[in-house]
Amino acid sequence: MACNCYYDLTDNNVFPVSYQKKLFYILSNIEYWTEMYINVFGNTVFLYDSKELYSISIRILKNLNSNTFNDFQEYYYALSSVINALTALIIKNPKLASQLLTKIEKVSIPKPISYLKIRTNVLKYLLDYRLGKTDEKLISIKLENLKWLGLTDIAKDLTFFFNRIKNDRSPLS
């Protein structure tokens, strides 16, 4: 998880490729997603390539849709981890991010975790910005609306991410 944080701050993946492959193998063969596995995935999303990240996210979403989680907390962590993956894919591969977003939008989000719905909606605008479908002014308005609603922590996190997207010069995949 420390490697993921380091990557998030520096764009430099120091996690050895052999460990990346082992971790992907373990996560792609999970039958029952426990809180531990969900947290490992959600906190390592920047360490996978785009296709691996997408495929694991889809596996988790299938579990969300089939209600295989025992409690509300596991459901929350599972959905949070997939939204973390969406965040990484917006930078790494916007086309896969679009596909994942479409699937996330089909998931029923209970009212107590509406924060995830708000974050997903703003990420949708950030993805559109990354794909050149919207302008900076609209994003700024959305972020200001979050502050107006008193959601300053969410606004701060998403503003940081928006600045990262603006500064990213990598080609769109």
Short mmCIF file of C-alpha atoms in Angstrom, two decimals:
data_model
loop_
_atom_site.label_atom_id
_atom_site.label_comp_id
_atom_site.label_asym_id
_atom_site.label_seq_id
_atom_site.Cartn_x
_atom_site.Cartn_y
_atom_site.Cartn_z
CA MET A 1 0.00 0.00 0.00
CA ALA A 2 2.92 2.31 0.63
CA CYS A 3 3.99 1.82 -3.01
CA ASN A 4 0.52 2.95 -4.13
CA CYS A 5 0.78 6.12 -2.01
CA TYR A 6 4.26 6.77 -3.37
CA TYR A 7 2.99 6.33 -6.92
CA ASP A 8 0.03 8.61 -6.23
CA LEU A 9 2.41 11.36 -5.13
CA THR A 10 5.23 10.88 -7.65
CA ASP A 11 3.84 8.96 -10.67
CA ASN A 12 6.69 6.50 -10.11
CA ASN A 13 5.75 2.85 -9.58
CA VAL A 14 8.38 1.25 -7.35
CA PHE A 15 6.37 -1.93 -6.74
CA PRO A 16 8.34 -4.78 -8.41
CA VAL A 17 6.66 -6.25 -11.50
CA SER A 18 6.89 -9.77 -10.07
CA TYR A 19 4.91 -8.66 -7.00
CA GLN A 20 2.40 -6.84 -9.21
CA LYS A 21 1.78 -10.08 -11.10
CA LYS A 22 1.40 -12.06 -7.86
CA LEU A 23 -1.02 -9.55 -6.40
CA PHE A 24 -3.07 -9.43 -9.60
CA TYR A 25 -3.17 -13.24 -9.71
CA ILE A 26 -4.41 -13.42 -6.12
CA LEU A 27 -7.07 -10.74 -6.58
CA SER A 28 -8.26 -12.06 -9.93
CA ASN A 29 -8.91 -15.51 -8.44
CA ILE A 30 -10.90 -14.49 -5.37
CA GLU A 31 -14.23 -16.21 -5.02
CA TYR A 32 -15.40 -14.37 -1.91
CA TRP A 33 -14.34 -10.75 -1.44
CA THR A 34 -13.60 -10.20 2.24
CA GLU A 35 -13.00 -6.77 3.70
CA MET A 36 -9.25 -7.46 3.70
CA TYR A 37 -9.13 -8.24 -0.04
CA ILE A 38 -11.35 -5.27 -0.84
CA ASN A 39 -9.09 -2.94 1.14
CA VAL A 40 -5.96 -4.35 -0.48
CA PHE A 41 -7.42 -3.73 -3.93
CA GLY A 42 -8.82 -0.28 -3.10
CA ASN A 43 -5.48 0.85 -1.72
CA THR A 44 -3.35 -0.48 -4.57
CA VAL A 45 -5.28 0.74 -7.64
CA PHE A 46 -2.38 2.71 -9.11
CA LEU A 47 -0.15 -0.39 -9.17
CA TYR A 48 -2.04 -2.30 -11.88
CA ASP A 49 -2.15 -1.80 -15.59
CA SER A 50 -5.46 -0.53 -16.95
CA LYS A 51 -6.86 -3.86 -18.11
CA GLU A 52 -6.05 -5.59 -14.82
CA LEU A 53 -7.58 -2.74 -12.87
CA TYR A 54 -10.72 -2.85 -14.98
CA SER A 55 -11.12 -6.64 -14.76
CA ILE A 56 -10.81 -6.73 -10.97
CA SER A 57 -13.26 -3.84 -10.69
CA ILE A 58 -15.78 -5.73 -12.80
CA ARG A 59 -15.42 -8.79 -10.56
CA ILE A 60 -16.18 -6.66 -7.51
CA LEU A 61 -19.14 -4.98 -9.23
CA LYS A 62 -20.60 -8.40 -10.07
CA ASN A 63 -20.44 -9.23 -6.36
CA LEU A 64 -22.12 -5.91 -5.54
CA ASN A 65 -24.93 -6.63 -7.98
CA SER A 66 -25.46 -10.14 -6.65
CA ASN A 67 -25.53 -8.92 -3.02
CA THR A 68 -22.81 -11.30 -1.83
CA PHE A 69 -21.54 -8.90 0.82
CA ASN A 70 -22.48 -9.71 4.40
CA ASP A 71 -22.93 -6.22 5.71
CA PHE A 72 -23.19 -2.58 4.85
CA GLN A 73 -19.55 -1.86 5.67
CA GLU A 74 -18.27 -4.48 3.19
CA TYR A 75 -20.62 -3.07 0.54
CA TYR A 76 -19.31 0.43 1.22
CA TYR A 77 -15.66 -0.66 1.02
CA ALA A 78 -16.29 -2.63 -2.15
CA LEU A 79 -17.95 0.29 -3.90
CA SER A 80 -15.28 2.67 -2.62
CA SER A 81 -12.53 0.45 -4.02
CA VAL A 82 -14.18 0.39 -7.45
CA ILE A 83 -14.52 4.18 -7.40
CA ASN A 84 -10.82 4.39 -6.47
CA ALA A 85 -10.16 2.26 -9.54
CA LEU A 86 -12.25 4.67 -11.62
CA THR A 87 -10.08 7.50 -10.33
CA ALA A 88 -6.92 5.70 -11.47
CA LEU A 89 -8.43 4.76 -14.84
CA ILE A 90 -9.38 8.36 -15.61
CA ILE A 91 -5.66 9.08 -15.71
CA LYS A 92 -4.40 5.76 -17.10
CA ASN A 93 -7.06 4.86 -19.65
CA PRO A 94 -10.07 7.16 -20.08
CA LYS A 95 -11.80 4.74 -22.48
CA LEU A 96 -11.82 1.98 -19.86
CA ALA A 97 -12.80 4.59 -17.28
CA SER A 98 -15.88 5.38 -19.40
CA GLN A 99 -16.83 1.71 -19.53
CA LEU A 100 -16.34 1.28 -15.78
CA LEU A 101 -18.32 4.44 -15.03
CA THR A 102 -21.25 3.09 -17.05
CA LYS A 103 -21.24 -0.04 -14.91
CA ILE A 104 -20.87 1.88 -11.64
CA GLU A 105 -23.85 4.06 -12.52
CA LYS A 106 -26.02 0.92 -12.66
CA VAL A 107 -25.21 0.00 -9.06
CA SER A 108 -27.79 0.96 -6.48
CA ILE A 109 -26.16 3.24 -3.93
CA PRO A 110 -27.90 3.39 -0.54
CA LYS A 111 -28.59 6.87 0.86
CA PRO A 112 -26.15 6.55 3.80
CA ILE A 113 -23.26 6.33 1.36
CA SER A 114 -24.44 9.06 -0.98
CA TYR A 115 -20.94 10.55 -0.70
CA LEU A 116 -19.90 7.87 -3.20
CA LYS A 117 -22.65 8.96 -5.58
CA ILE A 118 -21.50 12.59 -5.33
CA ARG A 119 -17.89 11.58 -5.91
CA THR A 120 -18.87 9.40 -8.88
CA ASN A 121 -20.82 12.24 -10.48
CA VAL A 122 -17.92 14.68 -10.15
CA LEU A 123 -15.52 12.02 -11.48
CA LYS A 124 -17.82 11.74 -14.50
CA TYR A 125 -17.21 15.44 -15.23
CA LEU A 126 -13.48 15.02 -14.65
CA LEU A 127 -13.45 12.12 -17.09
CA ASP A 128 -15.27 14.27 -19.65
CA TYR A 129 -12.66 16.97 -19.10
CA ARG A 130 -9.85 14.43 -19.59
CA LEU A 131 -11.50 13.31 -22.84
CA GLY A 132 -11.88 16.91 -24.03
CA LYS A 133 -15.70 16.85 -23.80
CA THR A 134 -16.05 19.65 -21.25
CA ASP A 135 -14.13 22.69 -20.16
CA GLU A 136 -12.33 23.78 -17.02
CA LYS A 137 -15.00 26.33 -16.12
CA LEU A 138 -17.72 23.68 -15.68
CA ILE A 139 -15.44 21.61 -13.43
CA SER A 140 -14.66 24.68 -11.33
CA ILE A 141 -18.38 25.35 -10.92
CA LYS A 142 -18.99 21.74 -9.78
CA LEU A 143 -16.15 21.96 -7.27
CA GLU A 144 -17.45 25.30 -5.96
CA ASN A 145 -20.92 23.74 -5.59
CA LEU A 146 -19.42 21.07 -3.35
CA LYS A 147 -17.95 23.79 -1.14
CA TRP A 148 -21.30 25.60 -1.13
CA LEU A 149 -22.95 22.39 0.09
CA GLY A 150 -20.44 22.24 2.94
CA LEU A 151 -18.61 19.26 1.41
CA THR A 152 -15.20 20.92 1.66
CA ASP A 153 -13.26 17.67 2.22
CA ILE A 154 -14.69 16.14 -0.95
CA ALA A 155 -14.09 19.40 -2.83
CA LYS A 156 -10.48 19.51 -1.63
CA ASP A 157 -9.78 15.89 -2.67
CA LEU A 158 -11.40 16.32 -6.08
CA THR A 159 -9.69 19.68 -6.66
CA PHE A 160 -6.35 17.97 -6.00
CA PHE A 161 -7.27 15.26 -8.50
CA PHE A 162 -8.49 17.85 -11.05
CA ASN A 163 -5.15 19.65 -10.80
CA ARG A 164 -3.39 16.36 -11.34
CA ILE A 165 -5.43 15.74 -14.50
CA LYS A 166 -4.69 19.26 -15.77
CA ASN A 167 -0.96 18.69 -15.25
CA ASP A 168 -0.92 15.19 -16.78
CA ARG A 169 0.65 15.19 -20.21
CA SER A 170 0.39 11.48 -20.99
CA PRO A 171 -1.46 10.54 -24.18
CA LEU A 172 -5.01 9.27 -23.98
CA SER A 173 -5.22 5.49 -24.31
#
